[in-house]
Coordinates of C-alpha atoms and ligand atoms in Angstrom, one line a residue:
M1 CA 76.9 129.0 59.9
S2 CA 78.0 127.5 63.3
L3 CA 81.4 128.0 64.7
L4 CA 82.1 124.3 64.3
S5 CA 81.2 124.3 60.6
I6 CA 83.5 127.4 60.1
I7 CA 86.4 125.5 61.8
L8 CA 85.7 122.4 59.7
A9 CA 85.6 124.6 56.5
I10 CA 89.1 126.1 57.1
D11 CA 91.9 124.4 55.3
W12 CA 94.3 124.0 58.2
I13 CA 97.0 122.5 56.1
V14 CA 97.0 125.7 54.0
I15 CA 97.1 127.9 57.2
I16 CA 100.0 125.9 58.6
E17 CA 101.9 126.1 55.3
V18 CA 101.4 129.9 55.3
L19 CA 102.6 130.2 58.9
I20 CA 105.7 128.1 58.1
S21 CA 106.4 130.2 55.0
L22 CA 106.1 133.4 57.0
Y23 CA 108.5 132.0 59.7
I24 CA 111.0 131.0 57.0
A25 CA 110.7 134.4 55.2
R26 CA 111.2 136.2 58.5
Y27 CA 114.2 134.0 59.5
Y28 CA 116.0 134.7 56.2
F29 CA 115.0 138.4 56.2
K30 CA 116.8 138.6 59.5
Y31 CA 119.7 136.6 58.2
Y32 CA 120.2 138.6 54.9
T33 CA 119.8 142.0 56.6
R34 CA 122.1 141.2 59.5
Q35 CA 124.6 143.8 60.7
S36 CA 128.2 143.3 59.5
P37 CA 127.9 139.9 57.7
L38 CA 130.7 137.5 58.3
P39 CA 131.6 134.2 56.6
G40 CA 130.1 131.1 58.1
P41 CA 128.0 128.1 57.3
F42 CA 124.5 128.8 55.9
P43 CA 121.9 128.3 58.6
L44 CA 118.5 126.6 58.5
P45 CA 115.4 128.0 60.1
L46 CA 114.7 126.7 63.7
I47 CA 118.0 124.8 64.0
G48 CA 120.5 127.3 62.8
N49 CA 123.8 125.5 62.1
L50 CA 123.2 122.6 64.5
H51 CA 123.2 120.1 61.7
Q52 CA 126.7 121.2 60.6
I53 CA 128.3 121.9 64.0
G54 CA 126.6 119.5 66.3
L55 CA 127.7 120.1 69.9
N56 CA 131.3 120.8 69.0
P57 CA 131.7 124.4 67.8
V58 CA 135.4 124.2 68.8
K59 CA 136.2 121.4 66.4
Y60 CA 134.1 123.1 63.7
G61 CA 136.0 126.3 64.2
K62 CA 139.3 124.5 63.9
D63 CA 138.3 122.5 60.8
H64 CA 137.0 125.6 59.0
H65 CA 139.6 128.1 60.1
K66 CA 141.3 128.2 56.7
E67 CA 138.0 128.7 54.9
F68 CA 136.4 131.3 57.2
G69 CA 139.4 133.1 58.7
D70 CA 139.8 134.6 62.2
M71 CA 136.3 135.9 62.5
F72 CA 133.2 133.9 61.5
E73 CA 129.6 133.5 62.5
I74 CA 127.3 130.6 63.4
W75 CA 123.6 130.6 64.1
I76 CA 122.2 129.0 67.2
G77 CA 118.5 128.7 66.2
S78 CA 117.7 132.3 65.3
N79 CA 120.6 133.8 67.3
R80 CA 123.9 134.8 65.9
A81 CA 127.2 134.1 67.5
V82 CA 130.6 135.4 66.4
F83 CA 133.8 133.3 66.8
L84 CA 137.1 135.1 67.1
S85 CA 140.5 133.4 66.8
N86 CA 143.0 136.2 66.7
P87 CA 144.5 137.7 69.8
S88 CA 144.3 141.2 68.4
L89 CA 140.5 140.9 68.3
V90 CA 139.7 140.1 71.9
D91 CA 141.1 142.9 74.0
Q92 CA 137.9 145.0 74.6
I93 CA 135.7 141.9 74.7
Y94 CA 137.6 140.5 77.7
N95 CA 137.9 143.8 79.4
F96 CA 134.4 145.3 79.0
F97 CA 131.8 142.6 78.4
P98 CA 130.2 140.0 80.7
R99 CA 129.9 136.3 79.9
T100 CA 127.2 135.2 77.5
T101 CA 124.1 134.6 79.5
N102 CA 122.2 131.3 79.5
P103 CA 118.7 131.4 80.9
N104 CA 119.1 127.7 82.0
F105 CA 122.0 128.5 84.2
D106 CA 121.6 132.1 85.3
I107 CA 121.0 131.4 88.9
G108 CA 122.5 134.8 90.0
G109 CA 125.8 133.4 91.1
L110 CA 129.0 134.2 89.2
I111 CA 129.6 132.3 86.1
F112 CA 126.5 133.1 84.1
N113 CA 125.5 136.2 86.0
D114 CA 125.5 139.3 83.9
N115 CA 124.0 141.6 86.6
P116 CA 127.0 143.9 87.4
Q117 CA 125.8 144.5 91.0
T118 CA 125.2 141.0 92.2
W119 CA 128.2 139.6 90.2
K120 CA 130.5 142.1 91.8
R121 CA 129.3 141.4 95.3
N122 CA 129.6 137.6 94.8
R123 CA 133.0 137.9 93.1
K124 CA 134.3 139.8 96.1
F125 CA 133.3 137.1 98.5
V126 CA 134.9 134.4 96.4
V127 CA 138.1 136.3 95.9
Q128 CA 138.2 137.0 99.7
S129 CA 137.9 133.4 100.5
I130 CA 139.9 131.4 97.9
M131 CA 142.6 133.8 96.8
T132 CA 144.2 134.8 100.0
P133 CA 147.7 133.4 100.9
R134 CA 146.2 132.1 104.2
F135 CA 143.7 130.0 102.3
L136 CA 146.3 128.8 99.8
R137 CA 148.8 127.9 102.5
N138 CA 146.2 125.7 104.2
F139 CA 145.1 124.3 100.8
T140 CA 148.7 123.2 100.1
H141 CA 148.6 121.1 103.2
I142 CA 145.1 119.7 102.6
T143 CA 146.2 118.6 99.1
Q144 CA 149.1 116.8 100.6
S145 CA 147.2 115.0 103.4
L146 CA 144.6 113.7 100.9
F147 CA 147.3 112.5 98.5
N148 CA 149.0 110.7 101.3
E149 CA 145.9 108.5 101.8
N150 CA 146.9 106.7 98.7
E151 CA 150.4 105.9 99.6
Q152 CA 149.7 102.5 101.2
F153 CA 148.6 101.3 97.7
W154 CA 151.1 103.1 95.6
D155 CA 154.1 102.0 97.7
K156 CA 153.6 98.4 96.5
N157 CA 155.9 97.2 93.7
E158 CA 153.5 98.1 90.9
Y159 CA 150.1 99.8 91.0
H160 CA 147.7 100.1 88.0
I161 CA 145.5 103.1 88.0
D162 CA 143.3 105.1 85.6
F163 CA 144.0 108.7 86.7
S164 CA 141.0 110.1 84.8
V165 CA 138.8 108.3 87.4
W166 CA 141.0 108.8 90.4
I167 CA 141.5 112.6 89.9
K168 CA 137.8 113.3 89.6
F169 CA 137.2 111.8 93.0
F170 CA 140.3 113.5 94.4
T171 CA 139.2 117.0 93.1
T172 CA 135.6 116.5 94.2
D173 CA 136.7 115.7 97.7
I174 CA 139.2 118.5 98.0
T175 CA 136.9 121.2 96.5
L176 CA 133.8 120.2 98.4
T177 CA 135.7 119.9 101.7
T178 CA 137.6 123.2 101.3
V179 CA 134.6 125.2 100.0
T180 CA 131.9 123.8 102.2
R181 CA 133.7 122.2 105.1
K182 CA 131.7 119.1 104.6
P183 CA 133.8 116.0 104.5
S184 CA 133.6 114.2 101.2
Y185 CA 134.4 110.5 100.6
C186 CA 134.9 109.9 96.9
L187 CA 138.5 108.8 97.4
T188 CA 137.5 106.5 100.2
A189 CA 134.9 104.9 97.9
Y190 CA 137.5 104.6 95.2
L191 CA 140.1 102.9 97.5
F192 CA 137.8 100.9 99.8
G193 CA 134.4 100.7 98.2
E194 CA 131.2 102.5 99.0
E195 CA 130.1 100.3 102.0
S196 CA 130.9 101.2 105.5
S197 CA 129.9 99.6 108.8
D198 CA 128.6 103.0 109.9
P199 CA 125.3 103.6 108.0
I200 CA 125.5 107.4 108.3
K201 CA 129.0 107.3 106.8
S202 CA 127.8 104.9 104.1
E203 CA 125.1 107.4 103.1
D204 CA 127.7 110.2 103.0
I205 CA 130.0 108.1 100.8
K206 CA 127.3 107.4 98.4
R207 CA 126.3 111.0 98.3
S208 CA 129.8 112.1 97.6
V209 CA 130.2 109.7 94.7
K210 CA 126.8 110.8 93.3
F211 CA 128.0 114.4 93.6
S212 CA 131.1 113.6 91.6
N213 CA 128.9 112.1 88.8
A214 CA 126.5 115.0 89.0
V215 CA 129.5 117.4 88.3
K216 CA 130.3 115.3 85.2
I217 CA 126.7 115.5 83.9
F218 CA 126.6 119.2 84.6
F219 CA 129.6 119.8 82.4
Q220 CA 128.0 117.7 79.6
S221 CA 124.9 119.8 79.9
L222 CA 126.7 123.2 79.4
I223 CA 127.2 122.9 75.6
F224 CA 123.7 121.3 75.2
Q225 CA 122.1 124.3 76.9
G226 CA 124.2 126.8 75.1
F227 CA 124.1 125.5 71.6
V228 CA 120.8 123.6 71.2
P229 CA 117.9 125.9 70.2
E230 CA 115.2 126.3 72.9
V231 CA 112.5 125.0 70.6
L232 CA 114.2 121.7 70.2
K233 CA 114.8 121.4 73.9
N234 CA 111.2 122.0 74.7
Y235 CA 109.3 120.1 72.0
V236 CA 111.4 117.5 70.2
P237 CA 111.7 114.0 71.8
G238 CA 115.3 113.1 72.5
F239 CA 116.3 116.7 73.0
Y240 CA 113.4 117.2 75.4
H241 CA 114.3 114.1 77.4
L242 CA 118.0 115.1 77.6
N243 CA 117.0 118.5 78.8
K244 CA 114.8 117.0 81.5
K245 CA 117.7 114.8 82.6
Y246 CA 120.0 117.8 82.8
K247 CA 117.5 119.9 84.7
K248 CA 116.9 117.0 87.2
N249 CA 120.7 116.8 87.7
S250 CA 121.0 120.6 88.4
K251 CA 118.0 120.3 90.8
W252 CA 119.7 117.5 92.7
I253 CA 123.0 119.5 93.0
N254 CA 121.0 122.5 94.3
E255 CA 119.1 120.5 96.9
T256 CA 122.2 118.7 98.1
M257 CA 124.0 122.0 98.5
L258 CA 121.0 123.6 100.2
D259 CA 121.0 120.7 102.7
I260 CA 124.7 121.3 103.5
I261 CA 124.1 125.0 103.9
K262 CA 121.1 124.6 106.2
N263 CA 123.0 122.2 108.5
R264 CA 126.0 124.5 108.7
R265 CA 123.7 127.5 109.4
N266 CA 122.2 125.5 112.3
E267 CA 125.6 124.6 113.6
I268 CA 126.8 128.2 113.5
E269 CA 123.6 129.5 115.1
N270 CA 124.1 127.1 118.0
M271 CA 127.7 128.0 118.6
Q272 CA 128.5 129.6 121.9
N273 CA 131.5 131.6 120.5
D274 CA 133.0 132.3 117.1
E275 CA 136.1 130.2 117.5
N276 CA 134.9 127.4 115.2
I277 CA 133.8 129.6 112.4
G278 CA 136.2 129.0 109.6
S279 CA 137.6 131.2 106.8
N280 CA 136.2 128.9 104.1
L281 CA 133.7 130.3 101.6
L282 CA 130.6 128.8 103.2
D283 CA 131.3 130.2 106.7
I284 CA 132.2 133.6 105.2
L285 CA 128.9 133.7 103.3
L286 CA 126.8 132.4 106.2
T287 CA 128.1 135.0 108.7
L288 CA 128.3 137.9 106.3
N289 CA 126.5 141.0 107.5
T290 CA 125.4 139.2 110.7
P291 CA 126.5 139.9 114.3
R292 CA 129.1 137.2 113.7
D293 CA 130.7 139.0 110.8
P294 CA 134.3 140.0 111.9
N295 CA 134.0 143.1 109.6
G296 CA 130.8 144.4 111.4
Y297 CA 127.3 144.5 110.0
D298 CA 124.7 146.9 108.8
E299 CA 121.2 146.2 110.3
N300 CA 119.5 147.8 107.3
E301 CA 120.9 145.4 104.9
A302 CA 119.8 141.7 104.8
P303 CA 122.4 139.0 105.1
L304 CA 122.5 136.4 102.2
N305 CA 119.7 133.8 102.3
D306 CA 120.4 130.1 101.8
Q307 CA 119.5 130.1 98.1
E308 CA 121.8 133.0 97.4
I309 CA 124.7 131.3 99.2
C310 CA 123.9 128.0 97.4
T311 CA 124.3 129.5 94.0
I312 CA 127.8 130.9 94.8
V313 CA 129.0 127.8 96.6
T314 CA 127.7 125.5 94.0
E315 CA 129.3 127.3 91.1
V316 CA 132.6 127.5 92.8
T317 CA 132.5 123.8 93.6
L318 CA 131.5 122.9 90.0
A319 CA 134.1 125.2 88.5
G320 CA 136.8 123.9 90.7
T321 CA 136.5 120.2 90.2
D322 CA 136.8 118.8 86.7
T323 CA 138.8 121.8 85.5
T324 CA 141.8 121.0 87.7
G325 CA 141.3 117.3 87.4
N326 CA 141.5 117.2 83.6
T327 CA 144.4 119.6 83.5
F328 CA 146.3 117.2 85.9
C329 CA 145.7 114.3 83.5
F330 CA 146.8 116.2 80.4
T331 CA 150.0 117.5 82.2
L332 CA 150.8 114.0 83.5
W333 CA 150.5 112.7 79.9
Q334 CA 152.9 115.4 78.6
I335 CA 155.5 114.7 81.3
A336 CA 155.3 110.9 80.8
R337 CA 156.0 111.4 77.0
N338 CA 158.9 113.8 77.5
P339 CA 161.8 112.1 79.5
K340 CA 164.0 115.2 79.3
V341 CA 161.2 117.4 80.8
L342 CA 160.7 114.8 83.5
A343 CA 164.4 114.7 84.3
R344 CA 164.6 118.4 84.6
F345 CA 161.5 118.5 86.8
Q346 CA 162.9 115.8 89.1
E347 CA 166.1 117.7 89.4
E348 CA 164.1 120.8 90.4
I349 CA 162.3 118.8 93.1
K350 CA 165.6 117.8 94.5
T351 CA 167.0 121.3 94.4
V352 CA 164.0 122.9 96.1
L353 CA 163.1 120.2 98.6
G354 CA 166.3 118.3 99.1
D355 CA 166.7 114.5 99.4
D356 CA 164.2 113.9 102.1
I357 CA 161.1 112.6 100.3
T358 CA 158.9 112.9 103.3
R359 CA 159.5 116.7 103.7
Q360 CA 156.3 118.7 103.8
I361 CA 155.7 120.9 100.9
N362 CA 154.8 124.5 101.9
Y363 CA 153.0 127.1 99.9
E364 CA 156.1 129.2 99.8
D365 CA 158.1 126.3 98.2
L366 CA 155.7 126.3 95.2
D367 CA 157.0 129.7 94.1
K368 CA 160.4 128.2 93.7
F369 CA 159.2 125.6 91.2
T370 CA 159.7 127.8 88.1
Y371 CA 160.2 124.9 85.7
L372 CA 157.1 123.1 87.0
D373 CA 155.2 126.3 86.6
A374 CA 156.4 126.4 82.9
I375 CA 155.4 122.7 82.5
V376 CA 151.8 123.3 83.7
K377 CA 151.5 126.4 81.5
E378 CA 152.8 124.7 78.4
S379 CA 150.5 121.7 79.1
I380 CA 147.4 124.0 79.2
R381 CA 148.6 125.7 76.1
V382 CA 149.0 122.5 74.1
I383 CA 145.8 121.0 75.4
A384 CA 143.5 123.9 76.3
L385 CA 141.2 122.9 79.2
A386 CA 138.7 125.6 78.3
P387 CA 139.0 125.9 74.5
F388 CA 136.8 129.0 74.3
A389 CA 135.6 131.8 76.5
S390 CA 132.2 133.5 75.9
R391 CA 131.1 137.1 76.1
V392 CA 128.1 139.2 75.2
S393 CA 128.3 142.8 74.0
T394 CA 126.4 145.2 76.3
K395 CA 127.0 148.3 74.2
K396 CA 127.8 149.2 70.6
C397 CA 131.3 148.4 69.7
V398 CA 133.7 148.0 66.8
I399 CA 135.6 144.7 66.5
G400 CA 137.7 143.5 63.6
G401 CA 136.8 146.9 61.9
K402 CA 133.1 146.0 62.0
Q403 CA 130.2 147.6 63.9
W404 CA 128.4 145.5 66.5
D405 CA 125.2 146.3 68.4
P406 CA 124.6 145.2 72.0
K407 CA 123.6 141.6 72.7
I408 CA 125.9 139.9 70.2
S409 CA 127.4 136.7 71.6
F410 CA 131.1 136.4 71.1
Y411 CA 133.2 133.2 71.5
I412 CA 137.0 133.6 71.9
H413 CA 138.6 130.5 70.4
N414 CA 141.5 130.1 72.8
E415 CA 142.5 126.7 71.5
L416 CA 143.2 128.1 68.1
I417 CA 144.9 131.2 69.4
Q418 CA 147.1 129.1 71.7
K419 CA 148.3 127.0 68.7
S420 CA 148.5 129.8 66.2
P421 CA 151.8 129.8 64.2
D422 CA 151.6 133.6 64.1
C423 CA 152.0 133.7 67.9
W424 CA 154.0 130.5 68.7
K425 CA 157.1 128.9 67.3
D426 CA 156.5 125.2 66.7
P427 CA 153.0 125.5 68.2
E428 CA 152.3 121.7 68.3
E429 CA 155.5 121.0 70.3
F430 CA 155.5 120.6 74.0
I431 CA 158.3 123.0 75.1
P432 CA 158.0 124.2 78.7
E433 CA 161.1 126.3 78.3
R434 CA 159.2 128.9 76.3
F435 CA 157.5 130.0 79.5
L436 CA 160.8 130.5 81.5
K437 CA 161.9 134.0 82.1
G438 CA 164.8 135.1 79.8
S439 CA 163.9 132.4 77.2
N440 CA 163.7 135.0 74.5
N441 CA 160.1 133.9 73.8
E442 CA 158.0 137.0 74.1
I443 CA 154.4 136.0 74.6
V444 CA 152.0 137.8 72.2
K445 CA 149.4 139.8 74.1
N446 CA 146.1 137.7 74.6
S447 CA 147.6 134.7 73.0
F448 CA 147.8 132.7 76.3
M449 CA 144.6 133.0 78.3
P450 CA 144.0 129.6 79.9
F451 CA 142.1 131.2 82.8
G452 CA 140.3 133.7 80.6
G453 CA 140.8 137.4 81.0
G454 CA 139.6 140.8 82.1
M455 CA 137.3 141.2 85.0
R456 CA 135.8 137.6 84.6
I457 CA 139.2 135.9 84.8
C458 CA 139.1 132.7 86.8
P459 CA 139.2 133.4 90.5
G460 CA 140.3 129.8 91.1
R461 CA 143.5 130.1 89.1
H462 CA 145.9 130.2 92.1
M463 CA 144.0 127.5 93.9
A464 CA 144.2 125.3 90.7
M465 CA 148.0 126.0 90.4
V466 CA 148.6 125.1 94.0
E467 CA 146.7 121.9 93.7
L468 CA 148.3 120.9 90.4
K469 CA 151.9 121.7 91.5
T470 CA 151.5 120.0 94.8
L471 CA 150.1 116.9 93.3
L472 CA 152.7 116.7 90.6
I473 CA 155.6 117.2 93.0
L474 CA 154.2 114.5 95.4
L475 CA 153.8 112.1 92.6
Y476 CA 157.1 112.5 90.8
R477 CA 159.2 113.0 93.9
K478 CA 158.5 109.4 94.9
Y479 CA 157.2 107.4 91.9
D480 CA 157.8 106.5 88.3
V481 CA 154.7 106.9 86.2
E482 CA 154.5 104.8 83.0
L483 CA 151.7 105.3 80.4
V484 CA 149.9 102.1 79.4
D485 CA 149.2 103.5 76.0
K486 CA 152.5 104.7 74.6
V487 CA 151.4 104.9 71.0
S488 CA 148.5 107.4 70.7
K489 CA 149.4 110.8 69.5
E490 CA 147.1 112.5 72.0
P491 CA 145.4 111.4 75.2
K492 CA 141.9 110.0 75.1
M493 CA 139.6 112.9 75.5
K494 CA 136.3 114.5 74.5
F495 CA 135.0 118.0 74.4
V496 CA 132.1 118.8 76.7
A497 CA 132.4 122.6 77.3
V498 CA 135.9 121.8 78.6
N499 CA 138.2 119.1 77.3
V500 CA 137.7 116.1 79.4
C501 CA 140.2 113.2 79.7
T502 CA 138.3 110.0 79.3
E503 CA 141.1 107.5 80.1
M504 CA 144.6 107.9 81.6
K505 CA 145.8 104.4 82.5
V506 CA 149.2 104.3 84.1
I507 CA 151.5 102.0 86.1
I508 CA 153.0 103.5 89.2
R509 CA 156.2 102.2 90.8
P510 CA 158.3 103.6 93.6
R511 CA 161.3 105.2 92.1
K512 CA 164.4 103.0 92.1
D513 CA 166.8 105.9 92.3
I514 CA 165.6 107.0 95.8
N515 CA 164.9 105.3 99.1
V516 CA 161.1 105.0 99.6
Ligands
LIG601 C1 143.2 124.3 85.8 C2 142.1 124.7 86.3 C3 141.1 125.8 85.9 C4 141.0 126.3 84.6 C5 141.9 126.0 83.4 C6 140.0 127.3 84.7 C7 139.6 128.1 83.6 C8 138.6 129.1 83.7 C9 138.2 129.9 82.6 C10 138.8 129.8 81.2 C11 137.2 130.7 83.1 C12 136.4 131.7 82.2 C13 137.2 133.0 82.3 C14 136.7 134.1 81.3 O1 135.6 134.0 80.8 O2 137.4 135.0 81.1 C15 137.0 130.4 84.5 C16 136.0 131.0 85.3 C17 135.8 130.7 86.6 N1 136.5 129.7 87.3 FE1 138.0 128.6 86.7 N2 139.5 127.3 86.0 C18 140.2 126.4 86.7 C19 140.0 126.1 88.0 C20 139.1 126.8 88.9 C21 139.0 126.5 90.3 C22 139.9 125.6 91.1 C23 137.9 127.3 90.7 C24 137.4 127.5 92.1 C25 137.5 126.6 93.1 C26 137.4 128.0 89.6 C27 136.3 128.9 89.6 C28 135.9 129.7 88.6 C29 134.8 130.6 88.6 C30 133.9 130.9 89.9 C31 134.7 131.3 87.4 C32 133.7 132.3 87.0 C33 134.3 133.7 87.3 C34 133.4 134.9 87.0 O3 132.6 134.8 86.1 O4 133.6 135.9 87.6 N3 138.1 127.7 88.5 N4 137.8 129.4 84.8

């Protein structure tokens, strides 16, 4: 009997049926023998709970909280993930475990890097560059100068603007410029259009705008990469094409950043002296452990190469853009709907900065804005920018009285915790006063973690607060801001790994009660 006749004689349909049955049996064997079973939706082989949860695990968790309680599980393909929505459950997770890894994003930077050595090294550089008072002082002034570019438009009688668009351009410009030193022109494009008589500048403008859009697509891709099983991404049309689009986007971001890094490396190498080397993240990384490193260098250890620098700089730029931008929109929405809060905030502006509305705002001034601080905190509490934080266990542990092996993905449902009636009085209400010292509102441990917690806490939190506070002071010191949509109960937004504001139309007018 020839090989061909054997192949023809085999009943392939039966073989395929057997293989599928074996796969299903194995899948459910794993499911029914899992460690510490928790309540949760019943999964299907291959897709897990994708058909019930879609790409919004946060909404699913909220909708089913009563049914499943503070600890429930979902299945992402054949991997299990545990959602936690009680502050008492999250302490050791925050403190001891790294973020859930994702093979599609683990480029060895910071956010998805679970290698303790390289993460620690990268984290040190980032902290060294964007958390120092010197950086933050300068950043306060940069925020101010960029804001002032708008004034010629806003000083008219009435100016209509969609802040959800404006702020993304603003934050892209400011983050790119401060992290990479490379001028960015999104705001120029927004105000004056993308064309310029100088062809080189025109190219730069287009590239900046493309970068801002690429950041948006990157955020959309995060949940897709984390919650769609690999098999769908690799073989099923629709998922496959989306995956390809997202990968192309990440590749473009990487190449654009590498280009910026190469150019800056050349500039530094051709410098006669070190005077023009800045204290921004890119210059710190490029000169690290080289003869130009002010802290000295070790010849036996190699300096960072362009790709290593690229991963760190890219992640910080991505993490610093839409996060602050959307928080700005949500805070503005809350202020606009709460006249008493606005009045108290404007009073605070007057008390701290006086009547001169042209007075520069300094970093040291920002500390005195305790009420504004409370407004921003309360705004992030009511509309969580990052509704969940993810972690993966690296050793055996006990959580919620149950045993867990290593490599279990945990998701801390911050949005639910921040609105829990067990932790907050009138949790749906916007009451900044609850964050003021001496307000008698003791904050339950781990119930307010807008910047995450433990060793992976957001290193951009001070930068974000400086930017948000400076922008809000500049805006409300001089202008009245009126929402176009005064009826909706919440701002127009959607969830794409973070909560994104999709529209924030307002009318800006110079304040009548002050001399502009
Ligand atoms: C309002 C604005 C922001 C919010 C609400 C926010 C929130 C967060 C959250 C929740 C995390 C995860 C923390 C955890 O898992 O425990 C995080 C991580 C991170 N954020 Fe932010 N962030 C903001 C702004 C920024 C800015 C401005 C930057 C930098 C320019 C930045 C850079 C990062 C980085 C690099 C990480 C990863 C840290 C690590 O894994 O070591 N973020 N952020």
